[in-house]
One Martini backbone bead per residue (centre of mass of N, CA, C, O) as a GRO file, in nm:
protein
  438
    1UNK     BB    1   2.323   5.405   8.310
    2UNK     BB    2   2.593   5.590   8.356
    3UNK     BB    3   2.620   5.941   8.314
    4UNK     BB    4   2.847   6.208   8.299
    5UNK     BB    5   2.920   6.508   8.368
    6UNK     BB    6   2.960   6.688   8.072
    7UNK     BB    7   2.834   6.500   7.857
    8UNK     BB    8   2.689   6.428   7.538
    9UNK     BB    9   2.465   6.305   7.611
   10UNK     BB   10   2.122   6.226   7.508
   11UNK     BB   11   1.775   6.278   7.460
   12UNK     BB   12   1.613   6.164   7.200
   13UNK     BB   13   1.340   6.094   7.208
   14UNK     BB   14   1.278   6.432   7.326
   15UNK     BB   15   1.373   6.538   7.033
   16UNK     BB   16   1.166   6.436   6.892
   17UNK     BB   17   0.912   6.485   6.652
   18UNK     BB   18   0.563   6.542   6.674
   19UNK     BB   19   0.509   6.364   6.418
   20UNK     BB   20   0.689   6.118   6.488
   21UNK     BB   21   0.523   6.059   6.746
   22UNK     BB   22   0.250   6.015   6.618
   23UNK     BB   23   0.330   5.775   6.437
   24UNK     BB   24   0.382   5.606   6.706
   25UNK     BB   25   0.109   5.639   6.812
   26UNK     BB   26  -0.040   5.483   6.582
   27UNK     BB   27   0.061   5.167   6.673
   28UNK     BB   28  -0.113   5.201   6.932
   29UNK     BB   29  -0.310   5.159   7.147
   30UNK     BB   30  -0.470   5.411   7.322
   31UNK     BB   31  -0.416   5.301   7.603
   32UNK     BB   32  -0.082   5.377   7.567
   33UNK     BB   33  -0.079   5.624   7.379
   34UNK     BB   34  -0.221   5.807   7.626
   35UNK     BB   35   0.037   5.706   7.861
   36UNK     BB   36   0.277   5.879   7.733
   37UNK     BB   37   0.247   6.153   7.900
   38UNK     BB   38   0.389   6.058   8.166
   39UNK     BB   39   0.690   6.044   7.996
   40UNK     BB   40   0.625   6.344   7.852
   41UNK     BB   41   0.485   6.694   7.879
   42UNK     BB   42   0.498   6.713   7.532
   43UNK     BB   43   0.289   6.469   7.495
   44UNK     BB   44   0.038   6.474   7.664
   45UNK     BB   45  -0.156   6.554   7.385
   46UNK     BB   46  -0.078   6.408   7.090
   47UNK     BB   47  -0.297   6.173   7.068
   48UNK     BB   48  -0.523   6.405   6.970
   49UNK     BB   49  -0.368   6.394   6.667
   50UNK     BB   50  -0.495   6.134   6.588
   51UNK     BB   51  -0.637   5.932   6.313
   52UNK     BB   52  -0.626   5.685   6.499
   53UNK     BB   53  -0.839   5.451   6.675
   54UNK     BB   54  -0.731   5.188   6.889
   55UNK     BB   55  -0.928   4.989   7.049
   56UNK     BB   56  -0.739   4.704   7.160
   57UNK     BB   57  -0.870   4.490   7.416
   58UNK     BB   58  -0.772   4.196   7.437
   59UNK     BB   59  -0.496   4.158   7.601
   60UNK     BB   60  -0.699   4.159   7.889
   61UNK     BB   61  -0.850   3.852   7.806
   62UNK     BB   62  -0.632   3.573   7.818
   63UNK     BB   63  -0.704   3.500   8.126
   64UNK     BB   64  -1.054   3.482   8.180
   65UNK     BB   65  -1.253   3.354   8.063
   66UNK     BB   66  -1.514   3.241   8.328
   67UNK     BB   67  -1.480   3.489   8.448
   68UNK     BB   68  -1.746   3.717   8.500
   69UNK     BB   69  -1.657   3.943   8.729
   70UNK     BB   70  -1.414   4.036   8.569
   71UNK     BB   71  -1.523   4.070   8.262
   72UNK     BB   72  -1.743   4.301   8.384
   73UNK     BB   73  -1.495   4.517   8.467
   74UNK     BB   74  -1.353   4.519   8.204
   75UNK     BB   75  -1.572   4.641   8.057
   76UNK     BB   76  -1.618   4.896   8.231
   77UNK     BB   77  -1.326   4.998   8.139
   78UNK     BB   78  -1.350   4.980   7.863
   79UNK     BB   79  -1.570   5.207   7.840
   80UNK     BB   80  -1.443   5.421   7.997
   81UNK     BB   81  -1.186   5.488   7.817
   82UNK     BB   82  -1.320   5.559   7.531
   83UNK     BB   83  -1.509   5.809   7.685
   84UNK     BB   84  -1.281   5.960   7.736
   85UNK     BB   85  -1.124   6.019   7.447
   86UNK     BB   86  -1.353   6.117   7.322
   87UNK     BB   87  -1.419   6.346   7.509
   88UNK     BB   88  -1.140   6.496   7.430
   89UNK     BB   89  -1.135   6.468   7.123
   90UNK     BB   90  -1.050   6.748   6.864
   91UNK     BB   91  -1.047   6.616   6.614
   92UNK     BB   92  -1.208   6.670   6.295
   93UNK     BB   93  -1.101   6.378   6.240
   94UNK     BB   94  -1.130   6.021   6.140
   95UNK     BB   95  -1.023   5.745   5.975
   96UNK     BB   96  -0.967   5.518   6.258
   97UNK     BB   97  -1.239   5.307   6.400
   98UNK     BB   98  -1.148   5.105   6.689
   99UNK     BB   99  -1.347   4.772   6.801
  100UNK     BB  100  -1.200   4.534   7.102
  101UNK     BB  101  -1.418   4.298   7.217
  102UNK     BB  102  -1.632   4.197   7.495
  103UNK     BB  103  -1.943   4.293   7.343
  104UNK     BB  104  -2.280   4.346   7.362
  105UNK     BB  105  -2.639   4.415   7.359
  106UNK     BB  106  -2.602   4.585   7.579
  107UNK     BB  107  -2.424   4.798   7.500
  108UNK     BB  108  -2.541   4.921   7.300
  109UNK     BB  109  -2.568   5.282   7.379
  110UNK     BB  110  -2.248   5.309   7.346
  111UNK     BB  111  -2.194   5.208   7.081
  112UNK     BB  112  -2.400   5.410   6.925
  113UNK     BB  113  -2.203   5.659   7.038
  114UNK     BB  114  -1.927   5.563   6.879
  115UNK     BB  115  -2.053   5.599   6.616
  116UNK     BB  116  -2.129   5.878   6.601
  117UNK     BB  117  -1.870   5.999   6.666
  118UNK     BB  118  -1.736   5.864   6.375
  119UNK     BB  119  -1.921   6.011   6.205
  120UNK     BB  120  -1.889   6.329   6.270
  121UNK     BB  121  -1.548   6.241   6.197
  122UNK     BB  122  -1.573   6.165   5.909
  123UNK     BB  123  -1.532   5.849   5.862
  124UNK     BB  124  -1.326   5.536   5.695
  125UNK     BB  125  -1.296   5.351   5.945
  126UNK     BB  126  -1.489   5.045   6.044
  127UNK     BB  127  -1.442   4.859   6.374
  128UNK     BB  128  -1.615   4.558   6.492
  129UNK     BB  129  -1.469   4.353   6.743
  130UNK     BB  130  -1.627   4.088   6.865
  131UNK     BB  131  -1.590   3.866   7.089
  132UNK     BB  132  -1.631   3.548   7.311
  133UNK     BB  133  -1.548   3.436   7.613
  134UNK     BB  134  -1.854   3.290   7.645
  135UNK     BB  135  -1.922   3.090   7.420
  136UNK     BB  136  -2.166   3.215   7.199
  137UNK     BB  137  -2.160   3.231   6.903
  138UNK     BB  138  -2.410   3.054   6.829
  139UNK     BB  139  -2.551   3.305   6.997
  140UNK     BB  140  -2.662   3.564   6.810
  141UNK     BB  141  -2.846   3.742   7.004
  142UNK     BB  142  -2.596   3.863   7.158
  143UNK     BB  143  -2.533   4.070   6.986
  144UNK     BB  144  -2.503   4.338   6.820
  145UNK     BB  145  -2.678   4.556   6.696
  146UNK     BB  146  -2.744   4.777   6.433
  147UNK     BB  147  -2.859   5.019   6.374
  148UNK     BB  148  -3.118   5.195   6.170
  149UNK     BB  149  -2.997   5.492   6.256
  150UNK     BB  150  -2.686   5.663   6.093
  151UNK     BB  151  -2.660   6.041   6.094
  152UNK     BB  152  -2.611   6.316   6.060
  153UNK     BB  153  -2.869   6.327   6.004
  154UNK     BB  154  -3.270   6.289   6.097
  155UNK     BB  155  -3.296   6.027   5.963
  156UNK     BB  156  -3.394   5.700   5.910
  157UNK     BB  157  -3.084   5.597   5.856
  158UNK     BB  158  -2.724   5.518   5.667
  159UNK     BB  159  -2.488   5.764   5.686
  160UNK     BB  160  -2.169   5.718   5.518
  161UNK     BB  161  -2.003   5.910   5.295
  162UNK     BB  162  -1.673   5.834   5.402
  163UNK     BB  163  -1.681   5.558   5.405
  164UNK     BB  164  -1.455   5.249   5.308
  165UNK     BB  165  -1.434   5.057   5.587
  166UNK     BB  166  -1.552   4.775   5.673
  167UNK     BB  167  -1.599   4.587   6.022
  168UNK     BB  168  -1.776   4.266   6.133
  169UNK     BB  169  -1.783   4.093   6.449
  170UNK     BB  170  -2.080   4.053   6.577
  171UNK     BB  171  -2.289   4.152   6.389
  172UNK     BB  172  -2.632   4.264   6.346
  173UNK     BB  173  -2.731   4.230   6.013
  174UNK     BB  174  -2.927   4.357   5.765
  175UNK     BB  175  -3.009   4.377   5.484
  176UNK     BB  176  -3.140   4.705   5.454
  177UNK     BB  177  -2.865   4.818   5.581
  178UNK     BB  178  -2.700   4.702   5.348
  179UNK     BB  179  -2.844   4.914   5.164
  180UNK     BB  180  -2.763   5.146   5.262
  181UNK     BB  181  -2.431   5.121   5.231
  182UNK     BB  182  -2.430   5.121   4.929
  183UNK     BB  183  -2.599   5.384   4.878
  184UNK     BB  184  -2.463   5.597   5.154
  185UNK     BB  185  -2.151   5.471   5.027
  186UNK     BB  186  -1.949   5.596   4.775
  187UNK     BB  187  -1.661   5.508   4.897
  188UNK     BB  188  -1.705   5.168   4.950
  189UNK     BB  189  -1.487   4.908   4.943
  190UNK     BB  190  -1.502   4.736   5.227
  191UNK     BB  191  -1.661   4.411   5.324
  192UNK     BB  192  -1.731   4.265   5.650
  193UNK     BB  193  -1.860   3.959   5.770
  194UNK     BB  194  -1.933   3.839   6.111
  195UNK     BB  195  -2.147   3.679   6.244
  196UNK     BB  196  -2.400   3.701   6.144
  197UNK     BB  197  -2.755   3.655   6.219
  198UNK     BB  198  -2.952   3.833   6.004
  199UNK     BB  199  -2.867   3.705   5.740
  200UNK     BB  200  -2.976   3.553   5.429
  201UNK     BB  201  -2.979   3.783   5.168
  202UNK     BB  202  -2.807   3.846   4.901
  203UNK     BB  203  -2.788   4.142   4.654
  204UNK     BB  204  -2.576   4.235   4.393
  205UNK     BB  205  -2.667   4.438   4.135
  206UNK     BB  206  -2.650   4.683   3.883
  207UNK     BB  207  -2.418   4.911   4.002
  208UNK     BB  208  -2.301   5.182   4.114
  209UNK     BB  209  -1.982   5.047   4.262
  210UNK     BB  210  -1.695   5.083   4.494
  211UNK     BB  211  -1.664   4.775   4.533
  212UNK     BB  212  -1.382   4.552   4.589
  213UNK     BB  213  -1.426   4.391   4.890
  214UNK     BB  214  -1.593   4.077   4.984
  215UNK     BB  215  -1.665   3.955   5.296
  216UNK     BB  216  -1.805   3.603   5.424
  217UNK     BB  217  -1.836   3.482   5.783
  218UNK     BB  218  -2.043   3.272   5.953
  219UNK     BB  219  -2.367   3.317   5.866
  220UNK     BB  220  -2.592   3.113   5.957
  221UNK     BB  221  -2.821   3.237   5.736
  222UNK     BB  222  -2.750   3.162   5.501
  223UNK     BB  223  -2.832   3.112   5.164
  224UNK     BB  224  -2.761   3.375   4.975
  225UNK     BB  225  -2.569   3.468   4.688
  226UNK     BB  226  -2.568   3.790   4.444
  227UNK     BB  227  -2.299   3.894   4.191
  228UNK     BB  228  -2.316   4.181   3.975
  229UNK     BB  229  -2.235   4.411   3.766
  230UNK     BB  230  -1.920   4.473   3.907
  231UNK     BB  231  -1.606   4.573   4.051
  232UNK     BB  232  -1.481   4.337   4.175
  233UNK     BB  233  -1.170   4.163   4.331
  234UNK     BB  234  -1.270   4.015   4.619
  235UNK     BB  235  -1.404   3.709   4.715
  236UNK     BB  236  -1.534   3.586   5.072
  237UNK     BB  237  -1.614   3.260   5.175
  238UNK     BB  238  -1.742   3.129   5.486
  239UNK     BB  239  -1.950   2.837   5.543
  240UNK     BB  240  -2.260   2.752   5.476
  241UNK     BB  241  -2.455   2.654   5.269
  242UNK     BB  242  -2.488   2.789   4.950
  243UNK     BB  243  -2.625   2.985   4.696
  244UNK     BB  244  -2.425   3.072   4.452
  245UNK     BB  245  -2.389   3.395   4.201
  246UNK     BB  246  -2.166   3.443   3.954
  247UNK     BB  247  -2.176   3.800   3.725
  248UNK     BB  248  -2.006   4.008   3.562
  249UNK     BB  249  -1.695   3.968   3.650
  250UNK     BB  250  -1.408   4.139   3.517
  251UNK     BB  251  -1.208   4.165   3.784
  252UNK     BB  252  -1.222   3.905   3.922
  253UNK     BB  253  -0.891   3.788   4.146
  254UNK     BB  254  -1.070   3.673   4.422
  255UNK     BB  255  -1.132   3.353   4.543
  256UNK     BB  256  -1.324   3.219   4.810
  257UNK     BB  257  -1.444   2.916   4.933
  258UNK     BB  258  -1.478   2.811   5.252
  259UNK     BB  259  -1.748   2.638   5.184
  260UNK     BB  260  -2.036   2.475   5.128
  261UNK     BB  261  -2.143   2.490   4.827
  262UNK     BB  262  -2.412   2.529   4.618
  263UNK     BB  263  -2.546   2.406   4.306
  264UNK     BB  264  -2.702   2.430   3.997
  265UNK     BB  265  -2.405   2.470   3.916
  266UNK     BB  266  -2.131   2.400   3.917
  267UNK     BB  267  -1.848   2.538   4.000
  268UNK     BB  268  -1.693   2.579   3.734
  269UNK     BB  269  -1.903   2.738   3.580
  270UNK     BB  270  -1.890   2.967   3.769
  271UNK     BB  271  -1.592   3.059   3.675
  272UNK     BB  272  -1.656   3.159   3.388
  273UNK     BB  273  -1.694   3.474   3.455
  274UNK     BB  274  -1.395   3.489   3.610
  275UNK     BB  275  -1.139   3.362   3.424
  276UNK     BB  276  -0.947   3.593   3.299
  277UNK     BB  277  -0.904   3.727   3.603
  278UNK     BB  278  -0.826   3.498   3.788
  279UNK     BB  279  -0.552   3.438   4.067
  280UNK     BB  280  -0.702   3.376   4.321
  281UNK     BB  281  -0.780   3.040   4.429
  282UNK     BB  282  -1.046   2.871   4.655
  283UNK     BB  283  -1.176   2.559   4.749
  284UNK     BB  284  -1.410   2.316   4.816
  285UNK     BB  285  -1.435   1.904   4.792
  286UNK     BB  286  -1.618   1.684   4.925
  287UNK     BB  287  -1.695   1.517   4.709
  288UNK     BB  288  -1.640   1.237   4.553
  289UNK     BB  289  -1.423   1.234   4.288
  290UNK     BB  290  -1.600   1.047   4.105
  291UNK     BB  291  -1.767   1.313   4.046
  292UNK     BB  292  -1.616   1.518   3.920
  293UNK     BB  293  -1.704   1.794   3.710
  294UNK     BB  294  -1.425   1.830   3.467
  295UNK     BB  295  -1.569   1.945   3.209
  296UNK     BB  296  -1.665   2.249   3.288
  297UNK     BB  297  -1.348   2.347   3.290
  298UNK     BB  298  -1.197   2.625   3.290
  299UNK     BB  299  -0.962   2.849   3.221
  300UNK     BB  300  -0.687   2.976   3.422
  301UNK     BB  301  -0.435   3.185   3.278
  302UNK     BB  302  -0.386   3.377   3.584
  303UNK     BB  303  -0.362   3.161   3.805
  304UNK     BB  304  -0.113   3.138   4.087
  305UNK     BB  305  -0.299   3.051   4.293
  306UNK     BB  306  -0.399   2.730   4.444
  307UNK     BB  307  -0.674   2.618   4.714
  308UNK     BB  308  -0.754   2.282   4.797
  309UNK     BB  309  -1.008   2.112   4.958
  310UNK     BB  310  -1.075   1.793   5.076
  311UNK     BB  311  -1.218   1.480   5.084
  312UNK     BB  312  -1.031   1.190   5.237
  313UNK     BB  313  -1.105   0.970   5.363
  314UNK     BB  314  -1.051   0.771   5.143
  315UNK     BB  315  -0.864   0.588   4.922
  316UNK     BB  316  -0.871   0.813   4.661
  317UNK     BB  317  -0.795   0.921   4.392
  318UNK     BB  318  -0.641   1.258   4.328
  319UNK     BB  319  -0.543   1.306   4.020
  320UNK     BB  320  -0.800   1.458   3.905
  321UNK     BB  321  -0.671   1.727   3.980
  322UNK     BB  322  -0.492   1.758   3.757
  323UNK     BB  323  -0.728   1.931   3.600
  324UNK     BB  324  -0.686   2.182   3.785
  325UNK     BB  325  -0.405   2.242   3.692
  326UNK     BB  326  -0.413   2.262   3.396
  327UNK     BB  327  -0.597   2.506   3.410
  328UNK     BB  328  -0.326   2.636   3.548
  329UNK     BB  329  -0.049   2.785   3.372
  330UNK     BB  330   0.045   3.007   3.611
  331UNK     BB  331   0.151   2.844   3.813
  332UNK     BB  332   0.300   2.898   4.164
  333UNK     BB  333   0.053   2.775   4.361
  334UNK     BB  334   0.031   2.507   4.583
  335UNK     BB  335  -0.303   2.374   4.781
  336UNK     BB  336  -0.391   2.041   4.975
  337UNK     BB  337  -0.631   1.993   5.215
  338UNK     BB  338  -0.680   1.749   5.373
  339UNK     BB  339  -0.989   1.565   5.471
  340UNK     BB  340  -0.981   1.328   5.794
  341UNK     BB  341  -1.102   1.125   6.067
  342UNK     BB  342  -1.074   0.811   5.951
  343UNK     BB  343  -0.797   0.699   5.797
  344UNK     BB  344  -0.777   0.498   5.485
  345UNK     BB  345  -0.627   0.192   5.390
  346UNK     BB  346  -0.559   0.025   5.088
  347UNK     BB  347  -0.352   0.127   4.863
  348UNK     BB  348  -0.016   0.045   4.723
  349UNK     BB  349  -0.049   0.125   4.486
  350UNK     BB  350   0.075   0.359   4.249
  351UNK     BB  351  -0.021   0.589   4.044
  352UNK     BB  352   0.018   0.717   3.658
  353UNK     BB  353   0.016   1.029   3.502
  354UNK     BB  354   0.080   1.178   3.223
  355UNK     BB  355   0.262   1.392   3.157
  356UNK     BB  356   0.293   1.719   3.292
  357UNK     BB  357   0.417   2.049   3.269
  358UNK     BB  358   0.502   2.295   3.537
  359UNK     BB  359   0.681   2.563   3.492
  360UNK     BB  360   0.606   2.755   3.762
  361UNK     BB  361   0.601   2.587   3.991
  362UNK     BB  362   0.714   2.615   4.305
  363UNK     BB  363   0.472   2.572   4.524
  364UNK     BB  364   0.411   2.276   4.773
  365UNK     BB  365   0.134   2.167   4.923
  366UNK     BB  366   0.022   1.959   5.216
  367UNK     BB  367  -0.240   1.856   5.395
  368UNK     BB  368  -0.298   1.596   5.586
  369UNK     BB  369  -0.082   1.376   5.552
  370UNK     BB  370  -0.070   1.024   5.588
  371UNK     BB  371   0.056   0.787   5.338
  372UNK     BB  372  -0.105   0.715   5.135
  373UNK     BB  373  -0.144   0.658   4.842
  374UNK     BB  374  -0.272   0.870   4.724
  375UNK     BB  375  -0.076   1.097   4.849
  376UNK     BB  376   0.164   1.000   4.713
  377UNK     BB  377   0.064   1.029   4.385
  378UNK     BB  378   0.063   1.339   4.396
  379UNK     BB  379   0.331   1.418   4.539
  380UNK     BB  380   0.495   1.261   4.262
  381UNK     BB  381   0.356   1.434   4.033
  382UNK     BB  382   0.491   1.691   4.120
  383UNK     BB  383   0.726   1.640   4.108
  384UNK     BB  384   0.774   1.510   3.811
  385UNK     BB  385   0.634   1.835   3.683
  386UNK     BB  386   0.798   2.044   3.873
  387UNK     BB  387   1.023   2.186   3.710
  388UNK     BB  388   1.065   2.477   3.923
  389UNK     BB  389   1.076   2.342   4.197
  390UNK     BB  390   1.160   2.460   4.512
  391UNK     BB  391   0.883   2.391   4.741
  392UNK     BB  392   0.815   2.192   4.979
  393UNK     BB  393   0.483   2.108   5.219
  394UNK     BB  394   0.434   1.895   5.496
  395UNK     BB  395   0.158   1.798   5.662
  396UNK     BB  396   0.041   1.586   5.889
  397UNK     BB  397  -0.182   1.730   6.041
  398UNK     BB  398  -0.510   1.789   6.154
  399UNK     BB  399  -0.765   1.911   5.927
  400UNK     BB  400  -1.049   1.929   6.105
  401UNK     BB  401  -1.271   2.057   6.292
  402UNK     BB  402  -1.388   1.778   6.432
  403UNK     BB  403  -1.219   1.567   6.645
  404UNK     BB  404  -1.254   1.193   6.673
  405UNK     BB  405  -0.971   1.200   6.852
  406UNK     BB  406  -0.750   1.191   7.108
  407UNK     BB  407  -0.470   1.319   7.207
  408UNK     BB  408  -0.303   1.053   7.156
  409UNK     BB  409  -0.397   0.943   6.907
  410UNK     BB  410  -0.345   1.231   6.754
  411UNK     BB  411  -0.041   1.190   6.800
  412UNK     BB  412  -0.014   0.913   6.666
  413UNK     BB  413  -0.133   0.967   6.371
  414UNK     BB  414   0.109   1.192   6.328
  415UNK     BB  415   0.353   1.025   6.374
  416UNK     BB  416   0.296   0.825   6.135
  417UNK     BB  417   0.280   1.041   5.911
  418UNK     BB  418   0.571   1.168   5.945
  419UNK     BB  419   0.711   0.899   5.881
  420UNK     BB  420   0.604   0.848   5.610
  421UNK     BB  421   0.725   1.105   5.478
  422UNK     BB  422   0.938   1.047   5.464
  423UNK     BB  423   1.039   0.786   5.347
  424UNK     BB  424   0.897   0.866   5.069
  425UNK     BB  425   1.025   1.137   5.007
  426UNK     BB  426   1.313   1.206   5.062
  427UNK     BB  427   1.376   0.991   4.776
  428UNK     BB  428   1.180   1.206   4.573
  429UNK     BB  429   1.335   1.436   4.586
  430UNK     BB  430   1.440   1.679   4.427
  431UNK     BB  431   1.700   1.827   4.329
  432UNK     BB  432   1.696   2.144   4.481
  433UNK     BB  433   1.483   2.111   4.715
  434UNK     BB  434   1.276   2.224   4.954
  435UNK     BB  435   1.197   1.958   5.202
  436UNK     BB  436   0.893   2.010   5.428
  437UNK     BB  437   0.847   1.828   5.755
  438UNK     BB  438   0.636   1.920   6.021
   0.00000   0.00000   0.00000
């Protein structure tokens, strides 16, 4: 647009003031940054002063696949971008050091240097998120290591005194340094780790820890976690079986548990230690429901949010669940993700539980609806019972991990379920509900 000579028209951008601008590079990955400098020689260095670095290059991943000569090029600028601003970067503190990109243990020397540069400017948050582009996942020894030493001081330990918050994905990391990061990081209050290989016993209890946020996921050796008197608010578990053992958590206010956990007690007992202060639980029960151990539930007076994945091959009924929603009187979101591989119909009659009114509950979801009896008898129950009930949301899409039917045959089985769904539920569906079929 052309503006006349004379005119009052401004340039605002440059006339932002250096704090309000460096709020605005701190919202983008470090490699745009630092290139805004070219755009104004006022910028040129305001970079410097960024206390979050975020080197998130994973946007550059998008088109590489398997072109491995492309991906090896692009990993060797992202190495040299990186070493390039750590170079430069004069500011003695670092808030947020991310690193997200394809790299692995080859890269080990670089990434061991770029993790003691965020030591000494006395980082609050680490992030290493390494992507998979070459699908290699299921193969941790290719992971990047954790060092065994990482410290201010020549000890050989691990000892981040400033760190808050950790996020590690595609990271091999031992029992011994997980025990050094709890010991030698009193102010660590988050921990996330994806995809370690050498994890397989965790064991957190009695001791002063400032952990409140404890997530494992996906962790292919692990056998064991057991989390004990300490103040917890939520953990996250997700991968394969494992005995898992909660004890003495009053403050444990989120609970996930997305993968089938082995109990020498099943889950329900397991809830005793932190009925009365959890709010939000997801939990997975694959066996048939009429295993369902329902005797030992205990009530869970404050959890407001309730999402249970199902296995549901057969056609049986899943009223049975009804019993874990009357556990929790202050329901306010309900989600039931069934999973099955190829559903059998088998009951055309509905069956019906006395009712049961569910004062708070405004949101229910179903996954994975496919229009049995089972599926239709769910739905009408909270119908009938969800006195507040604002929104449903049913999905009929395939919700199994690894799909066993071709993509022609999995799209005529969702368009099957989406007609049932409709025919079943919109006649059903009570005034002034919002639903919402996908």
């Amino acid at each position: 647009m052309e503006v006349d000579e004379g005119s009052d028209s401004k340039d605002f951008i440059t006339e932002l003031s250096d704090d309000i601008v460096v709020m605005i590079l701190c919202l983008l990955p470090m490699k745009y940054a630092v290139v805004t400098g070219s755009v104004c020689k006022k910028w040129r260095l305001l970079w410097r002063n960024l206390r979050k670095l975020n080197f998130d290059g994973t946007g550059d991943l998008i088109r590489i696949s398997r072109d491995w000569r492309l991906l090896n090029r692009k990993r060797q600028m992202y190495v040299y971008q990186v070493n390039d601003v750590n170079g430069s970067y004069n500011h003695p503190m670092v808030e947020e050091f991310r690193i997200r990109f394809d790299l692995d243990n080859d890269h080990r020397t670089v990434i061991d240097g770029w993790l003691k540069f965020a030591v000494k400017k006395k980082v609050e948050t680490i992030e290493l998120y390494f992507v998979d582009e070459c699908h290699r996942s299921f193969l941790t020894f290719y992971n990047y290591n954790f060092p065994l030493s990482l410290s201010n001081r020549n000890d050989a330990v691990v000892e981040i005194p400033s760190l808050k918050k950790l996020y590690l994905k595609n990271v091999n990391l031992t029992e011994e340094i997980l025990e050094q990061f709890l010991t030698n990081s009193p102010h660590l209050e988050t921990i996330s780790i994806h995809g370690s290989g050498y994890l397989t016993k965790i064991r957190v209890s009695g001791r002063p820890l400032n952990i409140k946020h404890f997530e494992i996921d996906e962790c292919p050796m692990m056998s064991s976690i057991h989390l004990s008197d300490f103040d917890l608010v939520s953990f996250v578990y997700k991968g394969q079986p494992i005995n898992l053992n909660l004890a003495n958590l009053p403050n444990l206010r989120k609970l996930i548990c997305q993968g089938i956990v082995t109990f020498r007690n099943n889950i329900y007992k397991l809830l005793s230690s932190c009925a009365l202060s959890l709010e939000v639980l997801s939990f997975i029960e694959h066996r048939s429901q009429r295993f369902l151990e329902l005797d030992s539930l205990p009530i869970l007076p404050n959890v407001k949010e309730l999402t249970l994945t199902i296995g549901a091959h057969e056609d049986e009924s899943l009223l049975q669940l009804t019993s874990i929603f009357k556990a929790c009187p202050s329901l306010e979101s309900l989600t039931v993700k069934l999973i099955w591989f190829t559903p059998v119909r088998r009951r055309g009659k509905v069956m019906h539980f006395p009712t049961y009114l569910h004062e708070h509950l405004k949101l229910f979801q179903i996954l994975g609806y496919y229009g049995r009896g089972s599926d239709l008898e769910l739905a009408a129950y909270v119908m009938e019972n969800a006195v507040g009930l604002q929104k449903i949301v049913i999905d009929p899409r395939y919700q199994a991990w690894y799909p066993s039917v071709s993509e022609k045959d999995f799209s005529k089985k969702v368009e099957c379920a989406r007609s049932s769904a409709k025919m079943q539920l919109i006649p059903r569906s009570p005034a002034g509900v919002n639903l919402v079929i996908l």
